[in-house]
Short mmCIF file of C-alpha atoms and ligand atoms in Angstrom, two decimals:
data_model
loop_
_atom_site.label_atom_id
_atom_site.label_comp_id
_atom_site.label_asym_id
_atom_site.label_seq_id
_atom_site.Cartn_x
_atom_site.Cartn_y
_atom_site.Cartn_z
CA MET V 192 -0.29 0.18 -0.09
CA SER V 193 2.34 3.03 0.85
CA ASP V 194 5.16 3.42 -1.88
CA ILE V 195 8.39 2.91 0.71
CA THR V 196 8.19 -0.24 0.24
CA SER V 197 9.15 -0.20 -3.21
CA LYS V 198 11.86 2.39 -2.62
CA LYS V 199 15.89 1.69 -3.16
CA VAL V 200 18.87 3.27 -1.79
CA VAL V 201 22.69 2.95 -2.12
CA LEU V 202 24.26 2.41 0.79
CA GLY V 203 27.66 3.88 0.69
CA VAL V 204 30.02 1.95 3.36
CA THR V 205 33.46 4.28 3.88
CA GLY V 206 36.73 2.88 5.97
CA GLY V 207 35.71 3.57 9.40
CA VAL V 208 35.77 1.19 12.70
CA ALA V 209 31.74 1.42 12.45
CA ALA V 210 31.91 -0.46 9.12
CA TYR V 211 30.51 -3.85 10.89
CA LYS V 212 28.08 -1.62 11.87
CA ALA V 213 26.44 -1.60 8.02
CA ALA V 214 26.01 -5.18 7.95
CA GLU V 215 23.03 -4.73 10.63
CA LEU V 216 22.02 -1.52 8.83
CA VAL V 217 21.67 -3.33 5.90
CA ARG V 218 19.25 -5.67 7.95
CA ARG V 219 17.43 -2.67 9.39
CA LEU V 220 16.58 -0.75 5.92
CA GLY V 221 15.15 -4.35 4.79
CA ASP V 222 12.71 -4.72 7.24
CA GLN V 223 11.44 -1.21 6.67
CA GLY V 224 11.01 -2.77 2.83
CA ILE V 225 13.71 -0.59 1.68
CA GLY V 226 15.83 -2.42 -1.41
CA VAL V 227 19.66 -1.85 -0.60
CA HIS V 228 22.14 -1.64 -2.69
CA VAL V 229 26.02 -1.62 -1.07
CA VAL V 230 28.88 0.18 -2.46
CA MET V 231 32.35 0.48 -0.81
CA THR V 232 34.81 2.33 -0.62
CA GLU V 233 38.26 0.33 -0.68
CA ALA V 234 38.84 1.36 2.79
CA ALA V 235 35.45 0.06 3.81
CA CYS V 236 36.45 -3.84 2.72
CA GLY V 237 39.44 -3.64 5.19
CA PHE V 238 36.81 -3.89 7.72
CA ILE V 239 33.84 -5.64 6.33
CA THR V 240 33.67 -7.92 3.23
CA PRO V 241 31.81 -7.46 -0.03
CA ALA V 242 30.48 -10.76 0.08
CA THR V 243 28.96 -10.36 4.01
CA LEU V 244 26.85 -7.21 2.34
CA GLN V 245 25.80 -9.10 -1.04
CA ALA V 246 24.78 -11.57 1.19
CA LEU V 247 22.52 -9.60 3.28
CA SER V 248 21.54 -7.17 1.05
CA GLY V 249 20.70 -9.85 -1.60
CA ASN V 250 22.33 -7.57 -4.28
CA PRO V 251 25.67 -7.52 -6.02
CA VAL V 252 27.96 -4.92 -3.94
CA TYR V 253 29.90 -2.51 -5.67
CA THR V 254 33.34 -1.27 -5.23
CA ASP V 255 35.13 -0.33 -8.60
CA MET V 256 34.35 2.71 -11.51
CA TRP V 257 35.04 -0.05 -14.11
CA ASP V 258 32.85 -2.94 -12.73
CA ALA V 259 32.44 -5.06 -16.08
CA ARG V 260 28.88 -6.29 -14.41
CA ILE V 261 27.45 -2.30 -15.46
CA SER V 262 27.41 -2.45 -19.47
CA ASN V 263 28.03 0.80 -20.46
CA SER V 264 30.87 1.56 -18.03
CA MET V 265 28.41 3.65 -16.40
CA ALA V 266 28.25 2.77 -13.05
CA HIS V 267 29.08 6.03 -11.31
CA ILE V 268 25.80 6.97 -13.01
CA GLU V 269 23.92 3.96 -13.25
CA LEU V 270 24.04 2.93 -9.48
CA SER V 271 21.88 6.05 -8.31
CA ARG V 272 19.60 6.10 -11.33
CA ASP V 273 16.41 4.36 -9.73
CA LYS V 274 17.67 5.07 -5.99
CA ALA V 275 15.92 7.85 -3.81
CA ALA V 276 18.54 8.29 -1.88
CA ILE V 277 22.36 7.57 -1.27
CA VAL V 278 23.09 6.91 2.32
CA ILE V 279 26.52 7.30 3.78
CA ALA V 280 27.24 4.72 7.06
CA PRO V 281 29.83 4.79 8.21
CA ALA V 282 30.82 7.88 6.69
CA THR V 283 34.57 8.96 7.63
CA ALA V 284 36.06 12.51 7.97
CA ASP V 285 37.96 12.42 4.79
CA PHE V 286 34.60 11.26 3.05
CA MET V 287 33.07 14.00 4.53
CA ALA V 288 35.54 16.52 3.25
CA LYS V 289 35.78 14.99 0.20
CA LEU V 290 31.77 15.64 -0.81
CA VAL V 291 32.45 18.98 0.50
CA HIS V 292 34.98 19.44 -2.48
CA GLY V 293 33.07 17.72 -4.88
CA HIS V 294 36.39 15.12 -5.69
CA ALA V 295 35.29 12.44 -7.40
CA ASP V 296 38.10 9.78 -7.28
CA ASP V 297 36.54 6.36 -6.28
CA LEU V 298 33.07 5.22 -7.46
CA LEU V 299 31.36 6.13 -4.04
CA SER V 300 32.61 9.91 -4.52
CA THR V 301 31.53 9.90 -8.33
CA LEU V 302 28.32 8.52 -7.46
CA CYS V 303 27.06 11.48 -4.75
CA LEU V 304 28.70 13.90 -7.13
CA ALA V 305 26.57 12.55 -9.80
CA ARG V 306 23.25 11.62 -8.31
CA ASP V 307 19.86 13.77 -8.73
CA CYS V 308 18.76 12.00 -5.55
CA ALA V 309 18.90 12.74 -1.84
CA LEU V 310 22.39 12.36 0.07
CA ILE V 311 21.93 11.05 3.93
CA VAL V 312 25.53 10.60 5.84
CA ALA V 313 25.88 9.37 9.00
CA PRO V 314 29.64 10.36 10.32
CA ALA V 315 31.54 7.78 12.58
CA MET V 316 35.00 9.12 13.65
CA ASN V 317 36.90 10.02 16.58
CA ARG V 318 36.25 12.59 18.89
CA GLN V 319 39.03 15.02 18.23
CA MET V 320 38.97 14.52 14.32
CA TRP V 321 34.80 15.52 14.81
CA GLU V 322 35.33 18.53 16.90
CA ASN V 323 38.22 19.33 14.68
CA PRO V 324 37.48 23.00 13.15
CA ALA V 325 38.26 21.57 9.86
CA THR V 326 35.34 19.09 10.12
CA GLN V 327 33.00 21.55 11.60
CA ARG V 328 33.33 23.28 9.04
CA ASN V 329 32.74 20.74 6.27
CA VAL V 330 29.44 19.97 8.51
CA ALA V 331 28.25 23.19 8.08
CA GLN V 332 29.02 23.03 4.60
CA LEU V 333 27.50 19.83 3.84
CA GLU V 334 24.09 21.26 5.94
CA LYS V 335 24.08 24.24 3.28
CA ASP V 336 24.36 22.18 0.26
CA GLY V 337 20.93 20.58 1.66
CA ILE V 338 22.91 17.33 2.78
CA THR V 339 20.91 15.43 5.76
CA LEU V 340 23.36 14.70 8.34
CA LEU V 341 21.89 11.76 11.01
CA GLY V 342 24.20 12.18 14.16
CA PRO V 343 26.89 11.43 15.36
CA ALA V 344 26.10 10.03 18.61
CA SER V 345 28.06 10.45 22.35
CA GLY V 346 29.51 7.29 23.90
CA ASP V 347 31.99 5.01 24.35
CA GLN V 348 34.72 5.19 20.94
CA ALA V 349 36.49 1.90 19.58
CA CYS V 350 39.56 4.23 19.96
CA GLY V 351 39.08 4.24 23.95
CA GLU V 352 37.92 7.47 24.46
CA THR V 353 34.42 8.91 25.03
CA GLY V 354 32.36 12.02 23.33
CA ASN V 355 31.38 12.71 20.36
CA GLY V 356 31.66 11.40 16.83
CA ARG V 357 30.21 7.97 17.19
CA MET V 358 27.12 6.37 14.91
CA LEU V 359 23.99 6.02 15.12
CA GLU V 360 22.62 2.79 15.50
CA ALA V 361 22.07 0.74 12.66
CA GLN V 362 18.39 0.67 13.66
CA GLU V 363 18.26 4.31 14.81
CA ILE V 364 19.60 5.25 10.99
CA ALA V 365 17.16 2.66 9.16
CA ASP V 366 14.29 4.77 11.13
CA ALA V 367 15.47 8.26 10.04
CA VAL V 368 16.12 6.83 6.35
CA ALA V 369 12.60 4.98 6.21
CA ALA V 370 11.23 8.84 8.07
CA PHE V 371 12.99 10.52 5.10
CA LEU V 372 11.28 9.08 2.45
CA ALA V 373 8.11 8.10 3.72
CA PRO V 374 5.07 10.23 2.50
CA LYS V 375 4.25 13.08 4.50
CA THR V 376 0.34 11.89 4.57
CA LEU V 377 0.14 12.68 8.05
CA ALA V 378 1.60 16.28 8.16
CA GLY V 379 0.76 17.95 11.76
CA VAL V 380 -1.98 15.50 12.61
CA ASN V 381 -2.00 14.77 16.38
CA VAL V 382 -1.89 10.95 16.86
CA LEU V 383 -2.37 9.89 20.55
CA MET V 384 -1.38 6.37 20.98
CA THR V 385 -1.02 3.13 23.35
CA ALA V 386 1.04 0.62 23.37
CA GLY V 387 2.71 -2.47 24.79
CA PRO V 388 1.41 -4.44 27.53
CA THR V 389 -0.13 -3.33 31.32
CA PHE V 390 1.54 -4.51 34.22
CA GLU V 391 -1.22 -4.88 37.67
CA PRO V 392 0.00 -5.48 40.72
CA ILE V 393 -0.57 -8.02 43.31
CA ASP V 394 1.81 -6.74 45.92
CA ALA V 395 4.94 -4.90 46.53
CA VAL V 396 6.81 -7.40 43.78
CA ARG V 397 4.21 -9.76 41.64
CA GLY V 398 1.62 -8.43 38.94
CA ILE V 399 -0.28 -9.60 36.31
CA THR V 400 0.50 -8.63 32.68
CA ASN V 401 0.95 -9.96 29.01
CA ARG V 402 3.51 -11.59 26.67
CA SER V 403 2.76 -8.13 24.33
CA SER V 404 6.23 -7.21 23.45
CA GLY V 405 5.48 -3.47 22.12
CA LYS V 406 6.80 -4.18 19.05
CA MET V 407 3.80 -3.44 16.68
CA GLY V 408 2.70 -0.13 18.47
CA TYR V 409 6.52 1.08 18.72
CA ALA V 410 6.54 0.49 14.92
CA ILE V 411 3.41 1.84 14.07
CA ALA V 412 4.45 4.92 16.42
CA ARG V 413 7.46 5.33 14.16
CA ALA V 414 5.48 5.10 11.00
CA ALA V 415 3.63 7.76 11.89
CA ILE V 416 6.53 10.23 12.79
CA GLY V 417 7.80 9.06 9.38
CA ALA V 418 4.45 10.36 7.74
CA GLY V 419 4.83 13.52 9.78
CA ALA V 420 2.82 12.80 12.67
CA LYS V 421 3.17 14.65 16.29
CA VAL V 422 2.74 11.26 18.22
CA THR V 423 2.72 10.94 21.50
CA LEU V 424 3.04 7.63 22.83
CA ILE V 425 1.42 5.92 26.02
CA SER V 426 3.22 2.50 26.63
CA GLY V 427 3.12 -0.03 29.18
CA PRO V 428 6.59 -1.75 29.98
CA SER V 429 8.53 -2.25 27.05
CA SER V 430 12.05 -2.82 26.40
CA GLN V 431 11.48 -1.74 22.99
CA PRO V 432 13.65 1.00 21.88
CA ILE V 433 12.09 4.49 22.22
CA PRO V 434 10.53 5.94 18.69
CA ALA V 435 12.69 8.66 17.78
CA GLY V 436 10.51 11.99 17.76
CA ALA V 437 8.03 10.54 20.03
CA MET V 438 6.43 12.07 23.23
CA LEU V 439 6.33 8.99 25.64
CA THR V 440 4.86 8.60 28.77
CA GLN V 441 5.79 5.18 30.18
CA VAL V 442 3.14 3.69 32.63
CA GLN V 443 2.41 0.89 34.61
CA SER V 444 -1.40 -0.13 34.99
CA ALA V 445 -4.20 -0.11 32.80
CA ALA V 446 -5.33 2.68 35.21
CA ASP V 447 -2.37 4.57 34.81
CA MET V 448 -2.66 4.00 30.90
CA PHE V 449 -6.02 5.56 31.40
CA ALA V 450 -5.48 8.26 33.08
CA ALA V 451 -2.53 9.45 30.90
CA VAL V 452 -4.91 9.11 27.80
CA LYS V 453 -7.57 11.01 29.46
CA LYS V 454 -4.64 14.08 29.92
CA HIS V 455 -4.07 13.70 26.32
CA ALA V 456 -6.86 12.88 24.39
CA LYS V 457 -8.56 16.70 24.11
CA GLY V 458 -6.20 17.68 20.83
CA ALA V 459 -6.18 14.30 19.30
CA ASP V 460 -6.83 13.97 15.64
CA ILE V 461 -6.60 10.43 15.42
CA PHE V 462 -6.12 7.88 18.44
CA ILE V 463 -4.39 4.19 17.98
CA GLY V 464 -4.82 1.68 20.60
CA VAL V 465 -2.77 -1.00 20.47
CA ALA V 466 -1.83 -1.88 23.90
CA ALA V 467 -2.90 -5.24 25.42
CA VAL V 468 -4.67 -3.50 27.87
CA ALA V 469 -5.49 -5.59 31.21
CA ASP V 470 -8.74 -6.41 31.15
CA TYR V 471 -9.02 -6.73 34.80
CA ARG V 472 -6.80 -5.93 37.77
CA VAL V 473 -6.74 -7.05 41.60
CA GLU V 474 -8.99 -5.36 43.94
CA THR V 475 -6.86 -4.51 46.65
CA PRO V 476 -2.78 -5.22 45.79
CA SER V 477 -0.79 -5.57 48.73
CA GLU V 478 1.56 -2.93 49.90
CA HIS V 479 4.28 -5.96 51.30
CA LYS V 480 5.24 -8.83 49.35
CA ILE V 481 2.49 -11.49 49.99
CA LYS V 482 4.05 -14.55 52.32
CA LYS V 483 3.15 -18.28 51.02
CA THR V 484 1.44 -20.23 53.91
CA GLU V 485 2.06 -24.01 52.83
CA SER V 486 -1.80 -24.92 53.66
CA ASP V 487 -4.08 -21.79 52.42
CA ALA V 488 -5.01 -20.96 48.62
CA LEU V 489 -4.32 -17.53 47.61
CA THR V 490 -7.68 -16.07 46.58
CA LEU V 491 -7.45 -12.81 44.02
CA LYS V 492 -10.71 -10.96 43.65
CA LEU V 493 -9.89 -9.45 40.29
CA LEU V 494 -12.13 -6.49 39.12
CA PRO V 495 -13.14 -4.88 35.21
CA ASN V 496 -10.49 -2.41 33.86
CA PRO V 497 -12.26 0.41 32.15
CA ASP V 498 -11.98 0.51 28.36
CA ILE V 499 -9.76 2.68 27.11
CA LEU V 500 -10.75 2.56 23.43
CA ALA V 501 -14.32 2.61 23.95
CA TRP V 502 -14.02 5.54 26.23
CA VAL V 503 -12.25 7.67 23.36
CA ALA V 504 -14.74 6.39 20.83
CA GLY V 505 -17.38 7.34 22.91
CA GLN V 506 -16.43 10.96 23.70
CA ALA V 507 -18.83 13.78 22.27
CA LYS V 508 -16.69 14.49 19.44
CA PRO V 509 -14.18 11.48 19.32
CA PRO V 510 -10.64 11.63 17.63
CA PHE V 511 -10.51 9.18 14.08
CA THR V 512 -10.18 5.98 16.66
CA VAL V 513 -8.48 2.93 15.70
CA GLY V 514 -8.63 -0.34 17.57
CA PHE V 515 -6.25 -3.33 17.48
CA ALA V 516 -8.31 -7.23 17.97
CA ALA V 517 -6.28 -10.43 18.86
CA GLU V 518 -8.18 -13.05 18.49
CA SER V 519 -7.55 -16.64 18.36
CA GLN V 520 -10.04 -18.24 16.19
CA ASN V 521 -12.63 -16.77 13.96
CA LEU V 522 -10.90 -13.70 13.23
CA GLU V 523 -12.66 -11.74 10.68
CA ASN V 524 -15.97 -12.35 12.78
CA TYR V 525 -14.65 -11.63 16.24
CA ALA V 526 -12.91 -8.48 15.07
CA ASP V 527 -16.09 -6.99 13.34
CA GLU V 528 -17.97 -7.65 16.40
CA LYS V 529 -15.91 -5.72 18.15
CA ARG V 530 -15.29 -2.61 15.83
CA ARG V 531 -19.03 -2.20 15.73
CA ARG V 532 -19.57 -3.02 19.54
CA LYS V 533 -16.46 -0.03 20.90
CA LYS V 534 -18.00 2.19 17.56
CA VAL V 535 -14.07 2.51 15.90
CA ASN V 536 -13.45 3.46 12.63
CA LEU V 537 -11.19 1.29 11.87
CA ILE V 538 -10.09 -2.07 13.56
CA VAL V 539 -6.49 -4.20 12.83
CA ALA V 540 -7.30 -7.57 13.16
CA ASN V 541 -4.52 -10.31 13.85
CA LEU V 542 -4.07 -13.81 15.27
CA ALA V 543 -2.64 -13.49 18.59
CA GLN V 544 -0.39 -16.78 18.23
CA ASN V 545 0.76 -15.31 14.86
CA ALA V 546 1.52 -11.89 16.47
CA ILE V 547 2.55 -11.82 20.03
CA GLY V 548 6.25 -11.50 20.73
CA ALA V 549 6.97 -12.19 16.95
CA ASP V 550 9.14 -9.86 14.41
CA ASP V 551 6.64 -10.54 11.57
CA ASN V 552 2.71 -9.92 11.16
CA GLU V 553 0.13 -10.23 9.14
CA VAL V 554 -3.18 -8.29 9.89
CA MET V 555 -6.80 -7.66 8.15
CA LEU V 556 -8.34 -4.22 8.55
CA LEU V 557 -11.58 -3.76 8.90
CA ASP V 558 -13.94 -0.37 8.53
CA ASP V 559 -17.20 0.70 7.03
CA SER V 560 -15.95 -0.32 3.53
CA GLY V 561 -15.42 -3.84 4.26
CA THR V 562 -12.20 -6.09 4.71
CA HIS V 563 -8.15 -5.30 3.10
CA LYS V 564 -5.77 -8.07 4.17
CA LEU V 565 -2.59 -7.80 4.55
CA MET V 566 0.16 -9.75 3.54
CA ARG V 567 2.86 -11.48 6.26
CA ALA V 568 5.84 -8.60 6.60
CA PRO V 569 8.23 -7.82 8.98
CA LYS V 570 6.13 -5.39 11.91
CA GLU V 571 7.76 -2.22 10.65
CA ALA V 572 6.85 -2.64 7.08
CA VAL V 573 2.99 -3.79 8.29
CA ALA V 574 3.12 -0.58 10.26
CA LYS V 575 3.99 1.86 7.52
CA ASP V 576 0.91 0.02 5.61
CA ILE V 577 -1.43 0.76 8.21
CA VAL V 578 -0.72 4.03 8.92
CA ALA V 579 -1.00 4.96 4.95
CA ARG V 580 -4.62 3.08 5.33
CA ILE V 581 -5.16 5.16 8.26
CA ALA V 582 -3.93 8.09 6.42
CA THR V 583 -6.65 7.65 3.58
CA LEU V 584 -9.27 6.75 5.88
CA TYR V 585 -9.16 9.64 8.15
CA LYS V 586 -9.08 12.68 5.54
CA ALA V 587 -11.79 10.82 3.71
CA ALA V 588 -13.57 10.86 7.81
CA LYS V 589 -12.60 14.73 8.22
CA LYS V 590 -13.83 15.87 4.23
CA ARG V 591 -17.53 14.40 5.17
CA ARG V 592 -17.66 16.52 8.79
N1 CTP G 704 -8.55 -2.17 24.90
C1 CTP G 704 -8.44 -0.92 25.23
N2 CTP G 704 -9.01 -1.04 26.93
C2 CTP G 704 -8.83 -2.25 27.67
C3 CTP G 704 -9.17 -2.91 26.85
C4 CTP G 704 -8.82 -3.30 25.60
O1 CTP G 704 -8.32 0.25 25.01
N3 CTP G 704 -9.17 -2.04 28.70
C5 CTP G 704 -8.22 -1.73 23.50
C6 CTP G 704 -7.12 -2.69 23.07
O2 CTP G 704 -5.91 -1.98 22.78
C7 CTP G 704 -7.40 -2.59 21.83
C8 CTP G 704 -8.71 -3.17 21.72
O3 CTP G 704 -9.31 -2.34 22.91
O4 CTP G 704 -7.17 -1.51 20.81
C9 CTP G 704 -9.37 -4.58 21.51
O5 CTP G 704 -8.78 -5.42 23.16
P1 CTP G 704 -9.14 -6.38 23.49
O6 CTP G 704 -8.95 -7.01 24.49
O7 CTP G 704 -8.54 -7.84 22.28
O8 CTP G 704 -10.98 -6.70 23.01
P2 CTP G 704 -11.75 -6.74 24.48
O9 CTP G 704 -12.76 -5.90 23.87
O10 CTP G 704 -10.88 -7.01 25.69
O11 CTP G 704 -12.13 -8.66 24.10
P3 CTP G 704 -11.78 -9.59 24.45
O12 CTP G 704 -10.99 -9.42 24.92
O13 CTP G 704 -13.38 -10.65 24.75
O14 CTP G 704 -11.74 -10.41 22.96
#
């Protein structure tokens, strides 16, 4: 559905220690549905082999201007021709200097000079090289030339020092590239979302939770940010990396999640309930750890939690509401019943056994116009298609108002 899944980029790898992260980056870009064609400098081949990147990307890797695989010997033009961007990761101080001065003495620098697509650069170097006035002048010039810089980050460096100059993590670069390429279908739209599980305390150390990882919700947050939305993410406990650019509120219980949603609901144009909210909470959680006794059974009284999604959809002027349905059988019927009962605009339905904790997902989307099935794909790619569908339906609903 979204056209990002058909986009291709050239990944340019230059010769720095962070080149090892290029392997992971190829995978993470692939998760986003982005085709990756790797071009390496000679120095990069000293850090990581073309064979590794070829195997991971599934495409030939180029290092040489005169590569005979390009029939017209125009590798420096051909390779970027159908690409949405050239992404240089890692970009050494030397390569950035070459870009500033328009050098074209190898395949990658020539490709950059001859390109007619966007150029995205993820610097990686020692702290002193990064802070050197020469590098800082080059950074300013690259920005003036309309080149997008990602990072660097601060932290431990291969040289043993700590400071600025470390390349961003592969996932962060892949997210930023995907956001850069995504059509801005939700520009300026306020999206409020819930994600992850909830944790309902039993006592000071125990609680009731579920196996939701937060992966799908966080992927949707990233996709919505990529589409230009302002995202407020209310999340239960999750170890997923925080989506860059999201306004995150971390909560534990369904009651906390409900309070946070109420606080932010007013300005929301779209609400997406991805969280696996516990249906019940313990009536009176014990302040201290409950001690076991050999003979007595322990009885917990559970009370129903409020339905956050139904509350949002039931407001006098509700935002465009999207719910999730995780079922173990009868998917379409149960999900449609849930959509009508909770009065939400769109339900994303999946089989719980296929989705929970997995990296891939297969969903169907149910709205007033019927059911649309999406193919099984990594959650990041599925999230983009869901966001594309939400944007289309949200715009249509807005027109009708
Ligand atoms: N949801 C919510 N608040 C709750 C329970 C669910 O906001 N207390 C939202 C979820 O985030 C999801 C949707 O409602 O978007 C579906 O939740 P689900 O638990 O699958 O549906 P239920 O109505 O609880 O039905 P059942 O448990 O019977 O399947």
